[in-house]
Coordinates of C-alpha atoms (C1' of nucleotides) in Angstrom, one line a residue:
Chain A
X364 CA 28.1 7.8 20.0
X365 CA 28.1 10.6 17.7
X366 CA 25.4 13.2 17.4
X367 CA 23.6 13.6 14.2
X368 CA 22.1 16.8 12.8
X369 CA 18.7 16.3 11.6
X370 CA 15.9 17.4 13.2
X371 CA 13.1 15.9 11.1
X372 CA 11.4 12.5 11.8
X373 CA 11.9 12.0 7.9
X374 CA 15.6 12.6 8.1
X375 CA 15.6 10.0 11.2
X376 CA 13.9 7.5 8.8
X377 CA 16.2 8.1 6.6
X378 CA 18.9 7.4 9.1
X379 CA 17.7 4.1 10.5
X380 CA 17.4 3.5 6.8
X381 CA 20.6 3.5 6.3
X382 CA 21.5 1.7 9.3
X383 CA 19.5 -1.6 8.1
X384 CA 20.4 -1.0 4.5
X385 CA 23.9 -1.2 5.2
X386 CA 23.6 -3.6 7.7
X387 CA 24.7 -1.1 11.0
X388 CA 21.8 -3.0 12.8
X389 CA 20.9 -6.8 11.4
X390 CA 17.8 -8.6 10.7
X391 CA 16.5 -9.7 14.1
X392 CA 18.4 -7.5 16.0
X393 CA 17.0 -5.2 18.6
X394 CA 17.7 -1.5 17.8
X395 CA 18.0 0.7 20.7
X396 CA 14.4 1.8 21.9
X397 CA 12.8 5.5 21.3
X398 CA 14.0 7.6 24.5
X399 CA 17.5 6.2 23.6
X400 CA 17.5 7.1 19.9
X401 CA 16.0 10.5 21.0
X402 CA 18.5 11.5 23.2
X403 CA 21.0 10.5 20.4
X404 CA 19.1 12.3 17.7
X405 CA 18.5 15.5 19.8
X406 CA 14.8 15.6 19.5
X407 CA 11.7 14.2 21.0
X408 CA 10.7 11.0 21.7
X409 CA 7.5 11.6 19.8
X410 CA 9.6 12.4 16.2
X411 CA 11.5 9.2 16.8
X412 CA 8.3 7.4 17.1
X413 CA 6.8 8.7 13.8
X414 CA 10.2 8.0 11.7
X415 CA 10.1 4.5 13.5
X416 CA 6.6 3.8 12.9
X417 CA 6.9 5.0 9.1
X418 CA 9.8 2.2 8.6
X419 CA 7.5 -0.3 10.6
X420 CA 4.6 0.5 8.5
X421 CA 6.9 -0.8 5.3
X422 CA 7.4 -3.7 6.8
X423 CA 11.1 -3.0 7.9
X424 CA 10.8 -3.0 11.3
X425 CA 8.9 -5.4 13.7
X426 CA 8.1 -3.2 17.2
X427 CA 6.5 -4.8 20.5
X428 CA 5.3 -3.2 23.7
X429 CA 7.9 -3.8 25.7
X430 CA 10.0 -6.1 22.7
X431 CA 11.4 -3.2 21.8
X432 CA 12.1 -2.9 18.2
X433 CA 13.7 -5.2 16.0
X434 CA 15.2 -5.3 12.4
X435 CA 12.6 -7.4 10.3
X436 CA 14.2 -11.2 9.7
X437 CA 12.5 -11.1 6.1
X438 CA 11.6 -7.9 5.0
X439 CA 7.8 -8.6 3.6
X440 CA 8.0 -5.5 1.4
X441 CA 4.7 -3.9 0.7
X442 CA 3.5 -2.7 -2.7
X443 CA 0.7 0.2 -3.9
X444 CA -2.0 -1.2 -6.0
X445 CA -3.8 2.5 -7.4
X446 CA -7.3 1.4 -7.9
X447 CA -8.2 4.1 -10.5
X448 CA -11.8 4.6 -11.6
X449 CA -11.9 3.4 -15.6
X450 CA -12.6 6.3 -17.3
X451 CA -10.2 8.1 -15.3
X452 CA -7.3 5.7 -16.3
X453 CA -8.3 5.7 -19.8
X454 CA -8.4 8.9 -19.8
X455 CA -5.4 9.4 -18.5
X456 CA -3.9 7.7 -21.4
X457 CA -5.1 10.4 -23.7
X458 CA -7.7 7.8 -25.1
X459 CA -11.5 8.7 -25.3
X460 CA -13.2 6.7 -22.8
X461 CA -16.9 5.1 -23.6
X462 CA -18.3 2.0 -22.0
X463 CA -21.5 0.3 -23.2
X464 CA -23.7 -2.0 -20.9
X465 CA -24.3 -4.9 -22.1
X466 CA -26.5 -6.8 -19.9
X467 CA -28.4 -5.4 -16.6
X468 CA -30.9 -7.6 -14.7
X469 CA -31.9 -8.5 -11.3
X470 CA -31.1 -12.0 -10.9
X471 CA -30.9 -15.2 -8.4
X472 CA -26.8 -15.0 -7.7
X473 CA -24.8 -17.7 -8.8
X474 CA -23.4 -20.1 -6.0
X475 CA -19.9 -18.6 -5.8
X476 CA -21.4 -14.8 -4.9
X477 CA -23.5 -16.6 -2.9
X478 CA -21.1 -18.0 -0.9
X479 CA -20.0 -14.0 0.1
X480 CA -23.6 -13.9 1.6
X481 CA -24.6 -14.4 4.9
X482 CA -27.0 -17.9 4.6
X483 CA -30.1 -16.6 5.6
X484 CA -30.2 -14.1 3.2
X485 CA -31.5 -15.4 -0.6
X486 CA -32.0 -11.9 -2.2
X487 CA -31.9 -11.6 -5.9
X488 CA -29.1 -9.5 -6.8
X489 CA -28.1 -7.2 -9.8
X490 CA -25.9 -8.4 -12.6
X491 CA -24.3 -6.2 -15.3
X492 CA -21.9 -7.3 -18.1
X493 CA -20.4 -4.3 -19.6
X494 CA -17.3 -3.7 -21.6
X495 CA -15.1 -0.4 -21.3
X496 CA -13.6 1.2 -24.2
X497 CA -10.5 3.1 -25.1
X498 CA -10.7 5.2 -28.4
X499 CA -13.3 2.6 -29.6
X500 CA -10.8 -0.2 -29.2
X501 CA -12.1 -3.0 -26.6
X502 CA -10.0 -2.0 -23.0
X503 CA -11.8 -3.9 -20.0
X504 CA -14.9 -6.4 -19.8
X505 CA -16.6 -7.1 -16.5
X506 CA -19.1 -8.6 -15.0
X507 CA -20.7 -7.1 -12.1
X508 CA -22.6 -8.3 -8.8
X509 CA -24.3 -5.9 -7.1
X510 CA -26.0 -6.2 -3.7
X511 CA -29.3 -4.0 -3.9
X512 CA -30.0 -5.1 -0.3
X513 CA -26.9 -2.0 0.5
X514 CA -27.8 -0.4 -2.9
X515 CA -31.2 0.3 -3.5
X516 CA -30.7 3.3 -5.6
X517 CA -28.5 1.0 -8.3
X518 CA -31.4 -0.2 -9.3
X519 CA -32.7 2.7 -10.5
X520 CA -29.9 4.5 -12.0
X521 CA -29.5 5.1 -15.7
X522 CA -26.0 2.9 -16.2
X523 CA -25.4 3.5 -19.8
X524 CA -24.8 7.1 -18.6
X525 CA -22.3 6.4 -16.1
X526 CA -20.6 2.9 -15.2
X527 CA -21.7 1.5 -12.0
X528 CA -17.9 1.5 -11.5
X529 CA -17.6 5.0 -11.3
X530 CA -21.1 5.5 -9.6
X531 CA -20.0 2.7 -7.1
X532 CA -17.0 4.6 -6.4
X533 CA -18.6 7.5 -5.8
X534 CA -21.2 6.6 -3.9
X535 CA -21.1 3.1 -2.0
X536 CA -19.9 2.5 1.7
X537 CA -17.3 0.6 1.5
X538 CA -15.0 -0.7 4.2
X539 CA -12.8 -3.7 2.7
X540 CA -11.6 -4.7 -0.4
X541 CA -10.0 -7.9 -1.2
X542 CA -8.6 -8.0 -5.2
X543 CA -7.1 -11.1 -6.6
X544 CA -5.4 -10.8 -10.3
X545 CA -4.7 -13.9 -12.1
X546 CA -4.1 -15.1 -16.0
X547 CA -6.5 -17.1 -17.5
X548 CA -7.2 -18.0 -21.6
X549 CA -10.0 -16.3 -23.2
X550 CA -13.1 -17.7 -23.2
X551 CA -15.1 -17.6 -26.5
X552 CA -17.2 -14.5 -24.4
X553 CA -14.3 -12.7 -23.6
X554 CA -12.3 -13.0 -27.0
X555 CA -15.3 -11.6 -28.9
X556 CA -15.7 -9.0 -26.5
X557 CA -12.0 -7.6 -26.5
X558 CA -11.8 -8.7 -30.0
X559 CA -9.0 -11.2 -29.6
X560 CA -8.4 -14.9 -30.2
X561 CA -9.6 -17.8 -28.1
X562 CA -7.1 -18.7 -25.7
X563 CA -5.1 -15.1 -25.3
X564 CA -3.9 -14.9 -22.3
X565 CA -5.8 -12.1 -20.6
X566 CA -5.2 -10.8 -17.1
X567 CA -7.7 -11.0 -15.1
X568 CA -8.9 -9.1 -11.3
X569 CA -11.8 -10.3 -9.2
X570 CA -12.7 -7.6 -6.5
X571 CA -14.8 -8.0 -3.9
X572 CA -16.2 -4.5 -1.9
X573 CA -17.8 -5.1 1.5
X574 CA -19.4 -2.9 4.3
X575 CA -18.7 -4.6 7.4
X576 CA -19.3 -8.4 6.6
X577 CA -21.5 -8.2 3.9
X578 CA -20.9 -7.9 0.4
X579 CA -21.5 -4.5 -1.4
X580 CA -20.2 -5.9 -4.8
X581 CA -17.6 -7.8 -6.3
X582 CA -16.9 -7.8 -10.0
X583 CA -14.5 -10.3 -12.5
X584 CA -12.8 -8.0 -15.0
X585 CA -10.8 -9.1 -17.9
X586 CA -8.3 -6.7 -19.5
X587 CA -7.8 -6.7 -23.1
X588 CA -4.6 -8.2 -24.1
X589 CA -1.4 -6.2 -23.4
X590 CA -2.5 -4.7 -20.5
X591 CA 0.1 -3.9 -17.7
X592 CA -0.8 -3.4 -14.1
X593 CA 1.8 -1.4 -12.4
X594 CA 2.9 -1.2 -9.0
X595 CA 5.5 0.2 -6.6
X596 CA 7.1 1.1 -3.5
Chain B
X1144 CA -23.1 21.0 16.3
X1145 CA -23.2 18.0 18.5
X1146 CA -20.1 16.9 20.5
X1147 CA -18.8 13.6 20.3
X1148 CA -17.3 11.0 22.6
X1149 CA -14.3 9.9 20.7
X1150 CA -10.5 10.3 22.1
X1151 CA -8.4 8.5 19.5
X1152 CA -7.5 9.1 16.6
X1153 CA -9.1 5.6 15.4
X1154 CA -12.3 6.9 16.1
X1155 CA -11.8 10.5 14.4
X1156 CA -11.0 9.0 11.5
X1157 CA -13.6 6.7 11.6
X1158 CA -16.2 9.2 12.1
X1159 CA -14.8 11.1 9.4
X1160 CA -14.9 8.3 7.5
X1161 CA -18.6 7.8 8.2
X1162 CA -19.1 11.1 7.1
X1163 CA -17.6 10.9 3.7
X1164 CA -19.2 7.1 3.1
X1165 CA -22.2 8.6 4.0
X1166 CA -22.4 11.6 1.8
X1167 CA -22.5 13.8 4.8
X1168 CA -19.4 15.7 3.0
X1169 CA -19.3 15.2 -0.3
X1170 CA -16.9 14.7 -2.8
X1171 CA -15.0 18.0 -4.3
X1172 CA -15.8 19.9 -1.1
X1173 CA -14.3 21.1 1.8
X1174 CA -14.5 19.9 5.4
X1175 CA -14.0 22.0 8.4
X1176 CA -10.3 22.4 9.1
X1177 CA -8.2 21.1 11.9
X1178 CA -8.7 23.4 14.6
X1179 CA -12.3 23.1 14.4
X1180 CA -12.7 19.7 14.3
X1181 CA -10.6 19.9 16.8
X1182 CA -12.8 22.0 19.3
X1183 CA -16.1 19.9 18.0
X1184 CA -14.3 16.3 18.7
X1185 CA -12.8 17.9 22.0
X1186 CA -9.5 16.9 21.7
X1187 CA -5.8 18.3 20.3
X1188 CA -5.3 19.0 16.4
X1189 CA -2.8 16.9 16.5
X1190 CA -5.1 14.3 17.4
X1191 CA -7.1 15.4 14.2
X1192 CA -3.9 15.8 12.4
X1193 CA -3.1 12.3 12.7
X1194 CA -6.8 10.8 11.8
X1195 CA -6.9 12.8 8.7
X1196 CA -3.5 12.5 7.9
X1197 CA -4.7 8.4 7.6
X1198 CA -7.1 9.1 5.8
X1199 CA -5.2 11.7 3.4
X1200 CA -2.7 8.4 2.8
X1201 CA -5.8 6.1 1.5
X1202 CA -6.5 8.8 -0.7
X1203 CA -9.5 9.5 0.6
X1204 CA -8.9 13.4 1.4
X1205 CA -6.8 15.7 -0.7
X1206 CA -5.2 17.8 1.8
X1207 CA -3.5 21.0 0.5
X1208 CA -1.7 23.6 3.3
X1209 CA -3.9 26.9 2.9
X1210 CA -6.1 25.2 0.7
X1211 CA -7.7 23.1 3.3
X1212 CA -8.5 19.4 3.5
X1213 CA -11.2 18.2 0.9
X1214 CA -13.3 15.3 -0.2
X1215 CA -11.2 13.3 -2.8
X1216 CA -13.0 13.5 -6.2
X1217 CA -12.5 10.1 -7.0
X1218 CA -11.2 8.2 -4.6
X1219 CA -8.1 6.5 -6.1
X1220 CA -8.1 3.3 -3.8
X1221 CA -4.8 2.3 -2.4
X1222 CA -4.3 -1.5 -2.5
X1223 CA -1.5 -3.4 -0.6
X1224 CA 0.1 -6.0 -2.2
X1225 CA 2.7 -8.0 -0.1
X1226 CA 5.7 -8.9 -1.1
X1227 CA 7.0 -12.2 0.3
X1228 CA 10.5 -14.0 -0.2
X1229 CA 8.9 -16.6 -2.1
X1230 CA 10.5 -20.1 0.0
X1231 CA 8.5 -18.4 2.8
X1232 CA 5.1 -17.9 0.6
X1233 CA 5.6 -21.4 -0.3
X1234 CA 6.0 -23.0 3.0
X1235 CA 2.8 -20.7 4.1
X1236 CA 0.6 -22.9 2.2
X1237 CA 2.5 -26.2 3.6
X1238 CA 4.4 -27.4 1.0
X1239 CA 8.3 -27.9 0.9
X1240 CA 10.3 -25.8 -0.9
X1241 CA 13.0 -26.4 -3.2
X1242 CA 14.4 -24.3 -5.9
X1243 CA 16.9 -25.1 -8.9
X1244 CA 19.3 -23.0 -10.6
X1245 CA 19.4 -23.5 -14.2
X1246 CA 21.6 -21.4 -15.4
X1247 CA 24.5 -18.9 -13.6
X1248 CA 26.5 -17.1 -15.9
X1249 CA 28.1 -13.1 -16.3
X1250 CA 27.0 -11.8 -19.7
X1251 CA 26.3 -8.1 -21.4
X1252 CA 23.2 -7.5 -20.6
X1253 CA 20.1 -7.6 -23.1
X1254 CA 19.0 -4.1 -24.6
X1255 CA 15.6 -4.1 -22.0
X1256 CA 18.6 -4.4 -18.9
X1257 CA 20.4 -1.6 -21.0
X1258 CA 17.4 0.7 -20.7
X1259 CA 17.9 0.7 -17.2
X1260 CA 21.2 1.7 -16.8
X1261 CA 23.4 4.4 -16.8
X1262 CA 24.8 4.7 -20.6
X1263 CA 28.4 5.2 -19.8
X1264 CA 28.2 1.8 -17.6
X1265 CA 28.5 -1.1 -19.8
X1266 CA 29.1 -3.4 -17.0
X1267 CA 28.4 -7.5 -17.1
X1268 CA 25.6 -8.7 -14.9
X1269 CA 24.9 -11.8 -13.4
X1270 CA 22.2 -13.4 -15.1
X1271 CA 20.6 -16.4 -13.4
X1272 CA 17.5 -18.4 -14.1
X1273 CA 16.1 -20.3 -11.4
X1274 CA 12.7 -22.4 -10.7
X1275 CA 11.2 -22.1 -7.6
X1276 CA 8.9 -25.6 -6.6
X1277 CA 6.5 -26.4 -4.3
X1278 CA 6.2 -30.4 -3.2
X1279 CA 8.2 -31.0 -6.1
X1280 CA 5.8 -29.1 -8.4
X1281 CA 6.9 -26.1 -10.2
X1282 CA 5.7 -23.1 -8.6
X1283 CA 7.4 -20.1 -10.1
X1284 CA 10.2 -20.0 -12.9
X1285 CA 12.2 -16.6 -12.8
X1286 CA 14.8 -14.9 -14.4
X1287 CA 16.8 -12.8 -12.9
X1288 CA 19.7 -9.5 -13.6
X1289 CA 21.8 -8.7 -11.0
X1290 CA 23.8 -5.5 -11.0
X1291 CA 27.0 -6.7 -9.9
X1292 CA 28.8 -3.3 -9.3
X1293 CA 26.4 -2.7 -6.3
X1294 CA 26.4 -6.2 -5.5
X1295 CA 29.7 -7.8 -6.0
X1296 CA 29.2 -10.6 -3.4
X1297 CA 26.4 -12.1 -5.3
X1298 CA 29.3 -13.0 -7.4
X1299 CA 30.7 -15.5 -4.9
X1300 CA 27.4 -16.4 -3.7
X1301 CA 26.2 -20.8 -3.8
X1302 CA 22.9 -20.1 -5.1
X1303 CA 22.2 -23.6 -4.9
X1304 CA 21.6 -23.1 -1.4
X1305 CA 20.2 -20.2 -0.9
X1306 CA 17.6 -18.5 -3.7
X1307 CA 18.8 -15.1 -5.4
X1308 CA 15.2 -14.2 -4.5
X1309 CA 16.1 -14.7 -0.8
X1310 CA 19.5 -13.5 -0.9
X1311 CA 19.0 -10.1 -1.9
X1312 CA 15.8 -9.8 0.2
X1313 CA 18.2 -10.0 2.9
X1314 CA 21.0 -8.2 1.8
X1315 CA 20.6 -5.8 -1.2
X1316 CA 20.0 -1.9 -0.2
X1317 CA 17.4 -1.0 -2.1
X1318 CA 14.9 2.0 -1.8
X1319 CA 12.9 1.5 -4.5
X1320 CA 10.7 -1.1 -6.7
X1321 CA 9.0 -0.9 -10.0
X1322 CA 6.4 -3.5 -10.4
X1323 CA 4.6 -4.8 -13.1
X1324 CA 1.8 -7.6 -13.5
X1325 CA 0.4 -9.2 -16.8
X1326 CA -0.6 -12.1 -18.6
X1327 CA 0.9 -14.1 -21.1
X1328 CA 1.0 -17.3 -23.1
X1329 CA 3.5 -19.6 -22.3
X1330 CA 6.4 -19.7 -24.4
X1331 CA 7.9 -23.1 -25.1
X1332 CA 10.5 -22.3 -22.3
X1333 CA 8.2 -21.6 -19.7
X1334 CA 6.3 -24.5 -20.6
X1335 CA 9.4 -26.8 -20.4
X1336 CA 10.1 -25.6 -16.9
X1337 CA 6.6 -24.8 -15.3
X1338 CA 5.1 -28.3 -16.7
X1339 CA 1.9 -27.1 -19.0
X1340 CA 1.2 -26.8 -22.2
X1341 CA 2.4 -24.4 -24.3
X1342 CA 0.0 -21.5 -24.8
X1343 CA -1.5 -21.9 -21.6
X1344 CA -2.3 -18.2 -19.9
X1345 CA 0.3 -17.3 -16.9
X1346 CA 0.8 -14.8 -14.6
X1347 CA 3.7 -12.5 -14.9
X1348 CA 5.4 -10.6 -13.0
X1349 CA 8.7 -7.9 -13.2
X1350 CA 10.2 -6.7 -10.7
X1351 CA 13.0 -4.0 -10.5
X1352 CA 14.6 -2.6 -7.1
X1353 CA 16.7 0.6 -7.5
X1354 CA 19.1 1.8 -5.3
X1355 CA 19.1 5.4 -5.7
X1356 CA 19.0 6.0 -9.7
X1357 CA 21.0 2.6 -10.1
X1358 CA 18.9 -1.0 -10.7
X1359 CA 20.2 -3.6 -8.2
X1360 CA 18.4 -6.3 -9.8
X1361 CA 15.6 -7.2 -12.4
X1362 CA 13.5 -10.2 -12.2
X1363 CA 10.9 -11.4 -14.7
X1364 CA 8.7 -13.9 -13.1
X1365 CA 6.3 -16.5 -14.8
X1366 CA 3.6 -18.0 -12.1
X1367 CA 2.8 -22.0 -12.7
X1368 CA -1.1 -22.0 -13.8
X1369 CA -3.5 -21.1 -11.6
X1370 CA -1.8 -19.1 -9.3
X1371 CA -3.4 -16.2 -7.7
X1372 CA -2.4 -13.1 -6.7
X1373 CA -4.2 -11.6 -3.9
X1374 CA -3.9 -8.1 -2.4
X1375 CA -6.4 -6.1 -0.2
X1376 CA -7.4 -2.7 1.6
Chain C
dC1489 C1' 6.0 -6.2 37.6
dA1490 C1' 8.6 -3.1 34.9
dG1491 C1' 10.0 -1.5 30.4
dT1492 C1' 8.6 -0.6 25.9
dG1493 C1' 5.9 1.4 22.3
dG1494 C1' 1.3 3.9 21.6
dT1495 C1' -1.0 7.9 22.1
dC1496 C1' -2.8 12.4 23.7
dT1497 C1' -2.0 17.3 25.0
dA1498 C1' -1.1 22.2 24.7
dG1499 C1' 1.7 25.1 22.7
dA1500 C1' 4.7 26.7 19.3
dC1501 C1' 6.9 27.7 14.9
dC1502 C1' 7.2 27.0 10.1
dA1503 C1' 6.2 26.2 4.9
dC1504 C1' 3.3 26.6 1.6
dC1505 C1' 0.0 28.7 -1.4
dA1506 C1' -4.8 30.6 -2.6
dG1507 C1' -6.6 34.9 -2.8
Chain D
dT654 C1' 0.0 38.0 3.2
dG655 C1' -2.8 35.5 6.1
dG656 C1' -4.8 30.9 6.8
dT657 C1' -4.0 26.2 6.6
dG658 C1' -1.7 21.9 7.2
dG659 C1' 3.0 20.0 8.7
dT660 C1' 5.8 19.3 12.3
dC661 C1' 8.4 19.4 16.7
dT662 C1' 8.4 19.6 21.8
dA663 C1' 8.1 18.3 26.6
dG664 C1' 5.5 16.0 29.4
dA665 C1' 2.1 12.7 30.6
dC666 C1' -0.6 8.4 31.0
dC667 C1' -1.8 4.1 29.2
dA668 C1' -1.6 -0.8 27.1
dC669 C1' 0.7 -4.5 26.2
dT670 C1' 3.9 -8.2 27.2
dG671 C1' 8.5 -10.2 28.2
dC672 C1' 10.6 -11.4 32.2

DNA sequence: CAGTGGTCTAGACCACCAG
DNA sequence: TGGTGGTCTAGACCACTGC
């Protein structure tokens, strides 16, 4: 077995990278275990452990206590979502961000967000409709739930000065966040708001914030048509 | 300064996380460095290297050498979005799977493909269109570029029996993927092969793996209505 | 039960970069 | 240029789990 120069965990990543990518080692296959691949390497068992863990961490290797480590059979590769504050992403476009809040009141919760609280708990809740804008032109609408039970001071806050997104961001305790995206046709509410017709397809996110198991606030957003959500690995 | 139980690193970074959620450090500023957390939690730096490391990774802490570690600004949220072959995501939700080639032919590759590639190569690719189904219901209708100069099997490849999608999973070095979601109306193509009407709003998706500088393969993916994306963190 | 990965430690050296 | 995070080491103990 030949020795190999590097010294760094990420050049031993890099190795066993290439040892799976060319298909040295085979989906399924045990690789040889850390004080093995140390010896082989030259360095510590601990820099193994942190190249190895990197590559299981992406989803390319599956490692057991005692199982040992083994090539993933089907390489579930895992993506980045960024989750950028609004103004920030707008902004980041070289647009002029503005957002204008369209609707705040404290309200009984609809049956769907009340299905995210525990039974017992019947608390009206606060609801915003607002609508983000790049250079004037119509960028994001959403409508917002927010639980004042784990927010008190929302309710006092001044949100045509700054979007409860970014103050949400900023200041909730959050633990969790599930996000769905999905396409649906614009609703007669939604096309007037981004300014397009009825029935554009418009991408759409639900996300739901929780501390621990209860809900903090989840919010429907619909991005004005042509909007691309990007992602990588 | 009051001395605190924890041993792991789980727990450091969850008491620094408490500490951040709870506006005990707040965003912009600095928090103590390494060696003194170190001496107040009572364990090793490397102990607190690898909690705030974490936490560094979520994008929770911006963490500069010399500079020190500080409170991320705005915490740019890190979702993860998995990426599963899709027979397997299918069968997940219990239905059989079954997918259809359309069409399987080498041709020069479209202007967008161009983009992508080096300009001197002006190589043929393997273009392919498929439809993925679920119970006999279409589920997913792709279509798909395959750079046959770093994948010359998929040339002799029976991709009636096993999906594109799955074979490359499984075989194609890549080390990188571009990813991006929107909506769209249904053209009448997608229509025809996902079994809705023609306008209807679907999810789309395109995906491009590099190897190195070089794409391996290129996929433009239209969901069937109604399906949902879902990602977390 | 024994072998594997998971983690912690104490110490060391280095790379980077703000002052 | 000094302080900070980034990393490596050698050794140790532990937790899980396949056998």
């Amino acid at each position: 077995m030949k020795k190999i120069k590097p010294l760094s965990w990420q050049s031993i990543r890099d190795e066993v990278f290439r040892r799976i990518s060319q298909r040295e080692w085979l989906p399924g296959e045990p690789i040889p275990n850390e004080t093995e691949l140390a010896v082989e390497f030259g360095c510590a068992r601990a820099t193994v452990n942190r190249a190895l863990r990197e590559l299981a961490n992406e989803g390319l290797l599956d490692r057991k206590r005692k199982g040992g480590s083994k090539v993933s059979l089907h390489a579930v590769r895992k993506a980045t979502l960024d989750i950028p504050v609004t103004r920030q992403e707008i902004e980041q476009r070289g647009a002029v961000y503005r957002h204008v809040l369209l609707e705040h009141q404290v309200r009984a919760p609809t049956a769907e967000i009340r299905g995210k609280m525990p039974e017992n708990k019947a608390l009206d809740l606060l609801f915003l409709r607002s609508l983000h804008l790049a250079d004037e032109a119509p960028f994001l609408y959403e409508e917002r739930w927010i639980n004042t039970a784990l927010v008190p001071e929302a309710l006092a806050l001044d949100l045509n000065a700054i979007s409860a997104n970014e103050w949400l961001v900023n200041n909730a305790v959050f633990s969790r966040m599930d996000l769905k995206m999905f396409a649906a046709n614009a609703t007669a509410r939604q096309a007037e708001h981004l300014q397009t017709p009825k029935e554009t397809a418009l991408l759409m996110m639900e996300r739901t914030t929780w501390q621990g198991d209860e809900f903090v606030t989840s919010v429907k957003l619909s991005y004005a048509p042509g909007y691309i959500l990007e992602a990588s690995m």
